[in-house]
Coordinates of C-alpha atoms (C1' of nucleotides) in Angstrom, one line a residue:
Chain A
M1 CA 13.8 -11.4 -27.0
D2 CA 12.2 -10.9 -23.7
D3 CA 12.3 -14.4 -22.3
T4 CA 13.2 -15.1 -18.7
A5 CA 16.9 -15.2 -17.9
Q6 CA 16.5 -19.0 -17.3
Q7 CA 15.2 -19.5 -20.8
R8 CA 17.9 -17.3 -22.3
L9 CA 20.6 -19.3 -20.5
K10 CA 19.3 -22.5 -21.9
K11 CA 19.0 -21.1 -25.4
V12 CA 22.5 -19.9 -25.7
H13 CA 24.0 -22.8 -23.7
D14 CA 25.7 -24.3 -26.7
T15 CA 27.5 -21.2 -27.8
L16 CA 29.0 -20.7 -24.3
T17 CA 32.6 -21.3 -23.5
R18 CA 33.9 -23.5 -20.8
A19 CA 34.0 -20.9 -18.0
E20 CA 30.7 -19.5 -19.1
R21 CA 29.0 -22.9 -19.0
Q22 CA 30.4 -23.3 -15.5
L23 CA 28.9 -20.0 -14.6
A24 CA 25.6 -20.8 -16.1
G25 CA 25.5 -24.0 -14.1
A26 CA 26.1 -22.1 -10.9
I27 CA 23.3 -19.7 -11.7
L28 CA 20.8 -22.4 -12.6
E29 CA 21.8 -24.4 -9.5
N30 CA 19.6 -22.4 -7.3
Y31 CA 17.9 -20.0 -9.6
P32 CA 17.4 -17.2 -9.2
M33 CA 18.7 -16.5 -5.7
S34 CA 22.4 -16.9 -6.6
G35 CA 22.1 -14.1 -9.1
L36 CA 20.8 -11.6 -6.6
G37 CA 24.0 -11.0 -4.7
S38 CA 27.0 -9.1 -6.0
I39 CA 28.8 -10.0 -9.1
T40 CA 31.8 -10.9 -7.0
R41 CA 30.1 -13.5 -5.0
L42 CA 28.5 -15.0 -8.0
A43 CA 31.9 -15.2 -9.7
E44 CA 33.4 -16.7 -6.6
K45 CA 30.6 -19.3 -6.3
A46 CA 31.0 -20.3 -9.9
E47 CA 34.8 -20.2 -9.6
V48 CA 35.2 -17.9 -12.5
S49 CA 36.3 -14.3 -12.8
T50 CA 34.0 -11.3 -12.7
P51 CA 34.7 -10.3 -16.3
T52 CA 33.4 -13.7 -17.3
V53 CA 30.2 -12.9 -15.6
V54 CA 29.9 -9.6 -17.4
R55 CA 30.7 -11.1 -20.8
M56 CA 28.1 -13.9 -20.3
V57 CA 25.2 -11.7 -19.3
Q58 CA 26.0 -9.5 -22.3
K59 CA 25.8 -12.6 -24.4
L60 CA 22.4 -13.1 -22.9
G61 CA 21.3 -9.7 -24.2
Y62 CA 21.6 -7.6 -21.1
S63 CA 23.6 -4.4 -21.1
G64 CA 25.4 -5.4 -18.0
F65 CA 25.2 -7.1 -14.7
P66 CA 22.8 -4.6 -13.0
E67 CA 20.3 -5.0 -15.8
F68 CA 20.5 -8.8 -15.6
Q69 CA 19.9 -8.6 -11.9
A70 CA 17.0 -6.3 -12.3
A71 CA 15.5 -8.8 -14.7
L72 CA 15.9 -11.6 -12.1
R73 CA 14.2 -9.5 -9.5
E74 CA 11.3 -8.8 -11.7
E75 CA 10.8 -12.5 -12.5
L76 CA 10.9 -13.3 -8.9
E77 CA 8.4 -10.7 -8.1
A78 CA 6.0 -12.0 -10.7
Q79 CA 6.5 -15.5 -9.4
I80 CA 5.8 -14.5 -5.8
S81 CA 3.0 -12.0 -6.3
N82 CA -0.5 -13.3 -5.5
P83 CA -2.2 -14.8 -8.5
I84 CA -5.5 -13.5 -7.2
D85 CA -5.1 -10.0 -8.5
K86 CA -3.7 -11.2 -11.8
R87 CA -7.1 -11.2 -13.2
D88 CA -7.1 -9.2 -16.4
S89 CA -10.4 -7.6 -16.0
W90 CA -13.3 -7.5 -13.6
S91 CA -16.1 -6.4 -15.8
N92 CA -15.6 -8.5 -18.9
T93 CA -18.1 -6.5 -20.8
A94 CA -16.1 -3.4 -20.3
P95 CA -12.6 -2.8 -21.7
Q96 CA -9.6 -3.3 -19.5
E97 CA -9.0 0.5 -19.3
H98 CA -12.5 1.3 -18.3
L99 CA -12.7 3.1 -15.0
L100 CA -14.7 0.2 -13.5
N101 CA -11.7 -2.1 -14.1
R102 CA -9.0 0.3 -13.1
F103 CA -10.7 1.4 -10.0
T104 CA -11.5 -2.2 -8.9
D105 CA -7.9 -3.2 -9.6
A106 CA -6.7 -0.5 -7.3
V107 CA -9.2 -1.4 -4.6
I108 CA -8.3 -5.1 -4.7
G109 CA -4.7 -4.0 -4.3
N110 CA -5.6 -1.9 -1.4
I111 CA -7.4 -4.8 0.3
R112 CA -4.5 -7.1 -0.2
Q113 CA -2.0 -4.7 1.2
T114 CA -4.3 -3.8 4.1
L115 CA -4.8 -7.4 5.0
A116 CA -1.1 -8.1 4.8
H117 CA -0.4 -5.4 7.4
I118 CA -3.0 -6.4 9.9
D119 CA -1.8 -8.3 12.9
P120 CA -4.4 -11.0 13.5
A121 CA -3.6 -10.9 17.2
D122 CA -4.4 -7.2 17.3
F123 CA -7.6 -7.9 15.4
D124 CA -8.7 -10.6 17.8
A125 CA -7.8 -8.4 20.7
V126 CA -9.9 -5.5 19.4
A127 CA -12.8 -7.8 18.6
A128 CA -12.7 -9.2 22.2
L129 CA -12.5 -5.7 23.6
L130 CA -15.5 -4.6 21.6
A131 CA -17.5 -7.6 22.5
D132 CA -17.0 -7.1 26.2
E133 CA -19.8 -5.1 27.7
A134 CA -17.8 -4.4 30.8
Q135 CA -16.6 -1.2 29.2
S136 CA -18.3 1.5 27.1
V137 CA -17.4 2.0 23.5
F138 CA -17.2 5.3 21.8
I139 CA -16.8 5.7 18.1
A140 CA -15.6 8.7 16.3
G141 CA -15.0 9.6 12.6
G142 CA -13.9 12.6 10.7
R143 CA -15.3 14.4 7.7
I144 CA -14.9 11.6 5.2
T145 CA -14.8 8.7 7.6
H146 CA -18.0 9.8 9.3
A147 CA -20.0 7.3 7.2
L148 CA -17.8 4.5 8.4
S149 CA -17.9 5.3 12.0
E150 CA -21.7 5.6 11.8
Y151 CA -21.8 2.2 10.1
L152 CA -19.8 0.6 12.8
H153 CA -21.9 2.3 15.4
L154 CA -25.1 1.1 13.9
H155 CA -24.1 -2.5 13.9
L156 CA -22.4 -2.5 17.3
Q157 CA -25.6 -1.0 18.7
V158 CA -27.4 -4.2 17.8
I159 CA -24.7 -6.4 19.3
R160 CA -24.2 -4.7 22.6
G161 CA -25.2 -1.8 24.8
R162 CA -23.1 1.2 25.9
V163 CA -22.0 2.2 22.4
Q164 CA -21.9 5.9 21.6
H165 CA -21.2 7.8 18.4
I166 CA -19.1 10.9 18.6
P167 CA -19.2 13.0 15.4
T168 CA -15.9 15.0 15.7
T169 CA -16.9 17.6 13.2
S170 CA -19.7 18.9 15.4
N171 CA -18.8 20.8 18.5
A172 CA -20.8 18.5 20.7
W173 CA -18.0 16.0 21.1
P174 CA -16.5 17.5 24.3
H175 CA -19.6 16.5 26.1
A176 CA -19.2 12.9 25.1
L177 CA -15.8 12.9 26.8
L178 CA -17.5 13.4 30.1
D179 CA -18.8 9.9 30.0
I180 CA -15.4 8.3 29.1
E181 CA -14.1 6.3 32.0
P182 CA -10.7 4.6 32.5
G183 CA -10.7 1.3 30.5
D184 CA -13.4 2.4 28.0
V185 CA -12.7 1.9 24.4
V186 CA -12.6 4.7 21.8
V187 CA -12.6 3.7 18.2
I188 CA -11.3 6.5 15.9
Y189 CA -11.3 6.7 12.2
D190 CA -8.8 9.2 10.9
I191 CA -7.4 9.5 7.4
R192 CA -5.7 12.3 5.6
R193 CA -6.0 15.1 5.9
Y194 CA -6.0 14.5 9.6
E195 CA -8.3 16.7 11.5
N196 CA -7.2 18.7 14.5
S197 CA -10.3 18.0 16.4
T198 CA -9.9 14.3 16.0
L199 CA -6.4 14.4 17.3
K200 CA -7.5 16.5 20.3
L201 CA -10.2 14.0 21.0
A202 CA -7.8 11.1 20.9
E203 CA -5.4 12.9 23.2
M204 CA -8.1 13.7 25.7
A205 CA -9.5 10.2 25.6
A206 CA -6.0 8.8 26.3
A207 CA -5.7 11.3 29.2
R208 CA -8.9 9.9 30.7
G209 CA -7.4 6.4 30.6
A210 CA -9.4 5.1 27.6
R211 CA -8.0 2.5 25.3
T212 CA -7.9 3.7 21.7
V213 CA -8.4 1.7 18.6
L214 CA -7.3 3.7 15.5
V215 CA -8.3 3.0 12.0
T216 CA -6.1 5.1 9.7
D217 CA -4.5 5.1 6.3
Q218 CA -1.1 3.9 5.2
W219 CA 0.5 7.2 6.2
Q220 CA -0.7 6.9 9.7
S221 CA -2.6 9.6 11.5
P222 CA -0.6 11.4 14.3
I223 CA -3.1 9.7 16.6
S224 CA -1.2 6.5 16.3
R225 CA 1.1 7.6 19.0
F226 CA -1.8 7.5 21.5
A227 CA -3.4 4.4 20.1
T228 CA -3.5 1.1 21.9
Y229 CA -4.3 -0.6 18.7
S230 CA -3.8 0.8 15.3
F231 CA -4.8 -0.6 11.9
S232 CA -3.5 1.1 8.7
C233 CA -5.5 0.6 5.6
R234 CA -4.5 1.5 2.1
I235 CA -6.7 4.0 0.5
E236 CA -5.2 4.8 -2.9
A237 CA -7.4 5.0 -5.9
P238 CA -7.4 6.4 -9.4
S239 CA -9.6 9.3 -8.3
A240 CA -9.3 12.7 -6.8
W241 CA -10.4 11.1 -3.6
D242 CA -9.2 8.2 -1.5
S243 CA -11.0 4.9 -1.4
T244 CA -12.3 3.7 2.0
V245 CA -13.3 0.3 0.8
A246 CA -10.5 -1.4 2.7
M247 CA -11.6 0.3 5.9
M248 CA -15.1 -0.7 5.3
L249 CA -14.0 -4.3 4.8
L250 CA -12.0 -4.1 8.1
S251 CA -15.0 -2.6 9.9
E252 CA -17.4 -5.3 8.6
T253 CA -15.0 -8.0 9.5
L254 CA -14.6 -6.6 13.0
I255 CA -18.4 -6.5 13.3
A256 CA -18.6 -10.1 12.2
A257 CA -16.0 -11.1 14.7
V258 CA -17.6 -9.2 17.6
Q259 CA -20.9 -10.6 16.7
E260 CA -19.5 -14.1 16.7
A261 CA -17.9 -13.6 20.1
A262 CA -21.1 -12.3 21.6
W263 CA -23.6 -14.4 19.6
E264 CA -26.0 -15.3 22.4
R265 CA -26.5 -11.7 23.3
T266 CA -26.6 -10.5 19.7
R267 CA -29.3 -13.0 18.9
D268 CA -31.5 -11.8 21.7
R269 CA -31.0 -8.2 20.8
M270 CA -31.6 -8.8 17.1
G271 CA -34.9 -10.6 18.0
A272 CA -36.0 -7.7 20.1
L273 CA -35.1 -5.3 17.3
E274 CA -37.1 -7.3 14.8
E275 CA -40.2 -7.1 17.0
M276 CA -39.9 -3.4 17.2
F277 CA -39.5 -3.2 13.5
D278 CA -42.7 -5.3 13.0
E279 CA -44.6 -3.0 15.3
T280 CA -43.4 0.2 13.6
R281 CA -44.0 -1.3 10.2
I282 CA -40.8 0.1 8.8
F283 CA -40.1 -2.9 6.7
R284 CA -42.1 -4.7 4.2
K285 CA -43.7 -7.9 5.5
F286 CA -42.2 -10.3 3.0
V287 CA -38.8 -11.8 2.9
Chain B
M1 CA 16.8 -11.6 18.1
D2 CA 16.7 -13.5 14.8
D3 CA 13.3 -12.7 13.6
T4 CA 12.5 -12.0 10.0
A5 CA 13.0 -8.4 8.9
Q6 CA 9.2 -8.2 8.6
Q7 CA 8.7 -9.1 12.2
R8 CA 11.5 -6.8 13.4
L9 CA 9.9 -4.0 11.4
K10 CA 6.6 -4.5 13.2
K11 CA 8.2 -4.9 16.5
V12 CA 10.0 -1.6 16.5
H13 CA 7.3 0.1 14.6
D14 CA 6.3 2.3 17.5
T15 CA 9.8 3.5 18.2
L16 CA 10.3 4.6 14.6
T17 CA 10.2 8.2 13.5
R18 CA 8.0 9.7 10.7
A19 CA 10.4 9.2 7.9
E20 CA 11.4 5.8 9.2
R21 CA 7.8 4.7 9.3
Q22 CA 7.3 5.9 5.8
L23 CA 10.3 3.8 4.8
A24 CA 9.0 0.8 6.7
G25 CA 5.7 1.1 4.9
A26 CA 7.5 1.2 1.6
I27 CA 9.4 -1.9 2.4
L28 CA 6.4 -3.8 3.7
E29 CA 4.4 -2.7 0.6
N30 CA 5.9 -5.3 -1.5
Y31 CA 8.0 -7.2 0.8
P32 CA 10.6 -8.3 0.4
M33 CA 11.3 -7.3 -3.2
S34 CA 11.6 -3.6 -2.6
G35 CA 14.5 -4.2 -0.3
L36 CA 16.6 -6.2 -2.8
G37 CA 17.6 -3.2 -5.0
S38 CA 20.1 -0.6 -4.1
I39 CA 19.8 1.5 -1.1
T40 CA 19.3 4.5 -3.4
R41 CA 16.3 3.1 -5.1
L42 CA 14.7 2.0 -1.9
A43 CA 15.2 5.5 -0.5
E44 CA 13.7 7.0 -3.7
K45 CA 10.7 4.7 -3.6
A46 CA 10.0 5.5 0.1
E47 CA 10.8 9.2 -0.6
V48 CA 13.3 9.5 2.2
S49 CA 17.1 10.0 2.1
T50 CA 19.6 7.1 2.1
P51 CA 20.9 7.9 5.5
T52 CA 17.4 7.4 6.9
V53 CA 17.6 3.9 5.4
V54 CA 20.9 3.2 7.0
R55 CA 19.7 4.5 10.4
M56 CA 16.6 2.4 10.3
V57 CA 18.1 -0.9 9.4
Q58 CA 20.6 -0.3 12.2
K59 CA 17.6 0.2 14.5
L60 CA 16.4 -3.1 13.3
G61 CA 19.6 -4.7 14.5
Y62 CA 21.6 -5.0 11.3
S63 CA 25.1 -3.7 11.0
G64 CA 24.3 -2.0 7.8
F65 CA 22.3 -2.1 4.6
P66 CA 24.2 -5.0 3.0
E67 CA 23.6 -7.2 6.0
F68 CA 19.9 -6.3 6.0
Q69 CA 19.7 -7.1 2.3
A70 CA 21.5 -10.4 2.9
A71 CA 18.9 -11.3 5.5
L72 CA 16.1 -10.5 3.1
R73 CA 17.7 -12.8 0.5
E74 CA 17.9 -15.6 3.0
E75 CA 14.3 -15.2 4.0
L76 CA 13.2 -15.2 0.4
E77 CA 15.2 -18.3 -0.4
A78 CA 13.7 -20.1 2.6
Q79 CA 10.3 -19.0 1.4
I80 CA 10.8 -20.2 -2.1
S81 CA 12.2 -23.5 -1.3
N82 CA 9.3 -24.1 1.0
P83 CA 6.4 -24.5 -1.3
I84 CA 4.3 -25.7 1.6
D85 CA 3.3 -22.3 2.8
K86 CA 2.4 -21.1 -0.7
R87 CA 0.2 -18.2 0.1
D88 CA -3.2 -18.2 -1.1
S89 CA -4.6 -16.4 1.9
W90 CA -4.9 -12.7 2.4
S91 CA -3.4 -12.3 5.8
N92 CA -0.4 -14.5 5.6
T93 CA 0.1 -14.1 9.3
A94 CA -3.3 -15.5 10.1
P95 CA -4.4 -19.0 9.3
Q96 CA -6.5 -19.6 6.3
E97 CA -9.6 -20.2 8.3
H98 CA -9.3 -17.0 10.3
L99 CA -12.3 -14.7 9.9
L100 CA -10.0 -12.1 8.3
N101 CA -9.4 -14.5 5.4
R102 CA -12.8 -16.0 5.2
F103 CA -14.6 -12.6 5.2
T104 CA -12.2 -11.2 2.7
D105 CA -12.7 -14.2 0.4
A106 CA -16.4 -13.6 0.5
V107 CA -16.1 -9.9 -0.2
I108 CA -13.7 -10.4 -3.1
G109 CA -16.3 -12.9 -4.5
N110 CA -19.0 -10.3 -4.1
I111 CA -16.9 -7.7 -5.9
R112 CA -16.3 -10.1 -8.7
Q113 CA -19.9 -11.0 -9.1
T114 CA -21.0 -7.4 -8.8
L115 CA -18.7 -6.2 -11.5
A116 CA -19.7 -9.0 -13.8
H117 CA -23.3 -7.9 -13.6
I118 CA -22.8 -4.2 -14.1
D119 CA -23.5 -2.9 -17.6
P120 CA -20.7 -0.5 -18.4
A121 CA -23.1 1.5 -20.6
D122 CA -25.4 1.9 -17.7
F123 CA -22.6 2.9 -15.5
D124 CA -21.4 5.6 -18.0
A125 CA -24.9 6.8 -18.5
V126 CA -25.4 7.3 -14.7
A127 CA -22.1 9.0 -14.4
A128 CA -23.0 11.4 -17.1
L129 CA -26.4 12.0 -15.5
L130 CA -24.8 12.8 -12.2
A131 CA -22.2 15.0 -13.7
D132 CA -24.8 17.1 -15.5
E133 CA -25.8 20.1 -13.4
A134 CA -28.9 20.7 -15.5
Q135 CA -30.9 18.6 -13.1
S136 CA -30.9 18.3 -9.4
V137 CA -29.7 15.1 -7.6
F138 CA -31.4 13.6 -4.6
I139 CA -29.8 10.8 -2.7
A140 CA -31.6 8.4 -0.3
G141 CA -30.6 5.5 1.8
G142 CA -32.2 3.2 4.2
R143 CA -31.3 2.1 7.7
I144 CA -28.1 0.2 6.8
T145 CA -27.3 2.0 3.6
H146 CA -27.6 5.4 5.1
A147 CA -23.9 5.5 5.6
L148 CA -23.4 4.9 1.8
S149 CA -25.9 7.4 0.7
E150 CA -24.3 10.0 3.0
Y151 CA -20.9 9.1 1.6
L152 CA -22.1 9.6 -2.0
H153 CA -23.7 12.8 -1.0
L154 CA -20.6 14.2 0.7
H155 CA -18.5 13.6 -2.4
L156 CA -21.1 14.7 -5.0
Q157 CA -21.4 17.9 -3.1
V158 CA -17.9 18.8 -3.8
I159 CA -18.2 18.0 -7.5
R160 CA -21.5 19.8 -8.2
G161 CA -24.2 21.9 -6.7
R162 CA -27.9 20.9 -6.4
V163 CA -27.3 17.7 -4.5
Q164 CA -29.6 16.9 -1.6
H165 CA -29.6 14.0 0.8
I166 CA -32.9 12.5 1.9
P167 CA -32.7 10.3 5.0
T168 CA -35.7 8.0 4.5
T169 CA -35.7 6.9 8.0
S170 CA -36.7 10.3 9.2
N171 CA -40.1 11.7 8.5
A172 CA -38.7 14.8 6.9
W173 CA -38.4 13.2 3.6
P174 CA -41.8 14.0 2.1
H175 CA -40.7 17.7 2.2
A176 CA -37.7 16.9 0.0
L177 CA -40.1 15.6 -2.6
L178 CA -41.5 19.0 -3.1
D179 CA -38.3 20.1 -4.8
I180 CA -38.2 17.2 -7.2
E181 CA -38.9 18.3 -10.8
P182 CA -39.3 16.2 -13.9
G183 CA -35.9 15.1 -15.1
D184 CA -34.2 15.2 -11.8
V185 CA -32.2 12.3 -10.6
V186 CA -32.9 10.3 -7.5
V187 CA -30.3 7.8 -6.3
I188 CA -31.7 5.3 -3.9
Y189 CA -29.8 2.6 -2.0
D190 CA -32.0 -0.2 -0.9
I191 CA -31.1 -3.6 0.3
R192 CA -33.0 -6.3 2.2
R193 CA -35.0 -5.9 4.2
Y194 CA -36.5 -3.4 1.9
E195 CA -38.1 -0.5 3.7
N196 CA -41.6 0.6 3.0
S197 CA -40.8 4.3 3.2
T198 CA -38.0 3.9 0.6
L199 CA -40.4 2.2 -1.8
K200 CA -42.9 4.9 -1.3
L201 CA -40.3 7.5 -1.9
A202 CA -39.3 5.9 -5.2
E203 CA -42.9 5.6 -6.2
M204 CA -43.6 9.2 -5.6
A205 CA -40.4 10.4 -7.2
A206 CA -41.3 8.4 -10.3
A207 CA -44.7 10.0 -10.3
R208 CA -43.1 13.4 -10.3
G209 CA -41.1 12.5 -13.4
A210 CA -37.8 11.9 -11.8
R211 CA -35.3 9.4 -13.1
T212 CA -34.3 6.9 -10.6
V213 CA -30.9 5.2 -10.1
L214 CA -31.2 2.2 -7.8
V215 CA -28.4 0.5 -6.0
T216 CA -29.7 -2.7 -4.5
D217 CA -28.6 -6.2 -3.7
Q218 CA -28.7 -9.4 -5.8
W219 CA -32.3 -10.1 -4.8
Q220 CA -33.4 -6.7 -6.2
S221 CA -35.5 -4.2 -4.2
P222 CA -39.1 -3.9 -5.4
I223 CA -38.1 -0.4 -6.4
S224 CA -36.3 -1.8 -9.4
R225 CA -39.7 -1.7 -11.2
F226 CA -39.6 2.1 -11.1
A227 CA -35.9 2.5 -11.6
T228 CA -34.5 4.0 -14.8
Y229 CA -31.1 2.4 -14.0
S230 CA -30.5 -0.4 -11.5
F231 CA -27.3 -1.8 -10.2
S232 CA -27.4 -5.0 -8.2
C233 CA -24.5 -5.7 -5.9
R234 CA -23.7 -9.0 -4.1
I235 CA -23.8 -8.5 -0.3
E236 CA -23.2 -12.0 1.1
A237 CA -20.8 -12.4 3.9
P238 CA -20.0 -15.0 6.7
S239 CA -21.7 -12.8 9.2
A240 CA -25.1 -12.1 10.7
W241 CA -25.1 -9.0 8.5
D242 CA -24.6 -8.3 4.9
S243 CA -21.5 -6.8 3.4
T244 CA -21.9 -3.4 1.7
V245 CA -18.3 -3.4 0.4
A246 CA -19.3 -4.0 -3.2
M247 CA -21.8 -1.1 -3.0
M248 CA -19.2 1.1 -1.5
L249 CA -16.9 0.2 -4.3
L250 CA -19.5 1.0 -6.9
S251 CA -20.3 4.3 -5.2
E252 CA -16.6 5.3 -5.1
T253 CA -16.1 4.3 -8.8
L254 CA -19.2 6.4 -9.7
I255 CA -17.8 9.3 -7.8
A256 CA -14.5 9.0 -9.6
A257 CA -16.3 8.8 -13.0
V258 CA -18.4 11.8 -12.3
Q259 CA -15.4 13.7 -11.0
E260 CA -13.5 12.9 -14.2
A261 CA -16.4 14.0 -16.4
A262 CA -16.7 17.3 -14.6
W263 CA -13.1 17.8 -13.7
E264 CA -12.9 21.6 -14.4
R265 CA -15.7 22.3 -12.1
T266 CA -14.6 19.9 -9.5
R267 CA -11.2 21.4 -9.3
D268 CA -12.5 24.8 -8.7
R269 CA -14.9 23.7 -6.1
M270 CA -12.2 21.6 -4.3
G271 CA -9.9 24.6 -4.3
A272 CA -12.6 26.8 -2.7
L273 CA -13.3 24.1 -0.2
E274 CA -9.6 23.9 0.7
E275 CA -9.5 27.6 1.3
M276 CA -12.4 27.3 3.6
F277 CA -10.8 24.5 5.5
D278 CA -7.6 26.6 5.9
E279 CA -9.6 29.4 7.3
T280 CA -11.5 27.3 9.7
R281 CA -8.4 25.4 10.7
I282 CA -10.2 22.1 10.8
F283 CA -7.2 20.2 9.4
R284 CA -3.6 20.0 10.5
K285 CA -1.3 22.1 8.4
F286 CA 1.1 19.5 7.3
V287 CA 0.8 16.9 4.6
Chain C
dT1 C1' 6.8 32.1 21.7
dC2 C1' 11.5 30.7 22.3
dG3 C1' 15.4 27.7 23.2
dA4 C1' 16.6 22.7 23.4
dT5 C1' 16.3 18.4 21.3
dT6 C1' 15.3 15.4 17.9
dT7 C1' 14.8 14.3 13.3
dT8 C1' 16.0 14.7 8.6
dG9 C1' 18.3 15.6 4.4
dT10 C1' 22.6 17.5 1.9
dA11 C1' 27.0 16.9 0.8
dA12 C1' 31.4 14.9 1.4
dT13 C1' 33.8 10.6 2.0
dC14 C1' 34.7 6.0 1.8
dA15 C1' 34.0 1.3 0.1
dT16 C1' 32.7 -1.9 -3.0
dA17 C1' 30.7 -3.3 -7.2
dG18 C1' 31.0 -3.4 -12.1
dT19 C1' 33.6 -2.7 -16.3
dT20 C1' 37.5 -2.5 -19.3
dT21 C1' 42.1 -3.3 -20.7
dC22 C1' 45.5 -6.2 -21.6
dA23 C1' 48.8 -9.8 -20.8
dT24 C1' 48.8 -14.7 -20.1
dT25 C1' 47.3 -19.2 -21.0
dG26 C1' 45.7 -23.0 -23.6
dC27 C1' 44.3 -24.9 -27.8
dC28 C1' 44.5 -25.9 -32.6
dG29 C1' 46.4 -26.3 -37.3
dG30 C1' 50.4 -26.2 -39.8
Chain D
dC1 C1' 57.5 -27.1 -32.3
dC2 C1' 55.6 -22.7 -33.5
dG3 C1' 52.4 -19.0 -34.9
dG4 C1' 47.7 -17.5 -34.5
dC5 C1' 43.5 -17.2 -32.2
dA6 C1' 40.0 -17.5 -28.7
dA7 C1' 39.4 -17.7 -23.8
dT8 C1' 40.4 -16.2 -19.3
dG9 C1' 41.6 -13.7 -15.2
dA10 C1' 44.6 -10.0 -12.9
dA11 C1' 44.6 -5.6 -12.3
dA12 C1' 43.5 -0.9 -13.2
dC13 C1' 39.8 2.0 -13.6
dT14 C1' 35.2 3.9 -13.2
dA15 C1' 30.8 4.2 -11.5
dT16 C1' 27.7 3.6 -8.1
dG17 C1' 26.5 2.3 -3.6
dA18 C1' 26.9 2.9 1.4
dT19 C1' 28.3 5.6 5.3
dT20 C1' 29.5 9.5 7.9
dA21 C1' 29.6 14.3 9.4
dC22 C1' 27.1 18.1 9.7
dA23 C1' 23.7 21.7 9.2
dA24 C1' 18.9 22.7 8.4
dA25 C1' 14.3 21.8 9.7
dA26 C1' 10.9 20.2 12.5
dT27 C1' 9.1 19.2 16.9
dC28 C1' 8.7 19.5 21.8
dG29 C1' 8.6 21.4 26.3
dA30 C1' 8.4 25.2 29.1

DNA sequence: TCGATTTTGTAATCATAGTTTCATTGCCGG
DNA sequence: CCGGCAATGAAACTATGATTACAAAATCGA
């Protein structure tokens, strides 16, 4: 017997007494919200006594009111949660419990959570900031996030000039600070364990009047206090390491937005880049 | 001030303390369900004390926890009775056609397609290959995929020895070939436009008897003809560039699988690494 | 590094929710 | 009209939830 409370109510409806039927009616009236308050309020609303409520939920098979309420919450959660991640398995050739499926499940969850937390206005503002060639852009990453910062840098370079990459793990980064001017934009990736040098960099950049865009994890790098804009991405995964997929997604989406905002310029620069590639014969000549 | 609790949370986010932010994160994590239980359970889930919960909801402008909870219930009721804004978008604060939602849609599609095409047996075989310290591992990436190859290299380095990164865009890579011995594993990332130097590298590695693992796009790099194992990932996105999120996901899953297969060794190496970090004070001392 | 200040959790307290007991009520068959 | 039984709610009780007071810990500024 693990039906929903609603089903249980209907099933036992005939065996209920007068006051209990009255109560059942009140619950079903706006199901399941009315059941989420206190037992007292439910009793008041149904115009029965609280013991009646207890007796009835026990008839339904719950040990008591709290258990009944927990069941309601679970149902509601299932009803609300996004059907997109309800997919039973991603790789249908692999069993459900294969790492491929488990890991992907986690990552999709991360993506969903991350997107839910991003303020579109912030996102648009940052995209506009990065598209504007009036100020320079500096990009910094830590040990793990270096790959991401490099990736962002690589693409932004095509879209605009005045983009510089600062690898915080090297000791060359103080030099880069020299070039930072008030109004410039510093994009920093920082996830646990948060690096001291990165924090220092953010601090100094802020002191120089730069605007900081922070991409961090759900526990928030200490840098967030200096940051003009801050995006927190979920990074949990069934692994000894964190997953940066959500951050990668955010980065790519940002790149796409910036590119869209500065399409004229991007097209020209891409064209020039192509020509150079042709001359250097880095790429194959077909497709 | 009669915003939703969610809006209030975001609004005061900057003025919150560490524990409070942690709590806010837990509430937002599956909003609003997590707030509907008892204050104790919410505190437990957020790993803070109950007084912290009380203090924060008061900061939000509610007289106490019950009032906060009542507000949540009201919101939920309003949301449920309004089937109009049934959320099938990722960022529910952004319109469906916002780039954030469009891009994410595309990426999820990519992930789905990619996973559907991966042979779990191949995946397991490659994981086993990478976990086995009997042979050396070489990792190479192209212009765009360099970030990915670096990422894989960084993690594999912690799990095992004899891992080398070959940046194919430099002209130093022929030297790396000298070290390749029959049976060694070469992991190559190659997406369009496929680079000549990468192809050459694959060719020569094959000639030296190496086993090649190729991570490529859905159109398949010409390298696939030499590859022992080949994974093709979908990389389409509403952007002038491709999305490498699916490849990132595959890489991270591989890392997790390898780490699981070689957990004893990984744990030791991670421990040693931690010690070195402690000594060099790269990271902050807390969490 | 040290004192001041803020933040945070522990423990005590208070309030309310949930349960149980039991007397009252109403209903039915005699 | 009366005994017997089920149904119900009042009230007492218990458990848990929420709040407060305070002390420990962390952080900050000098």
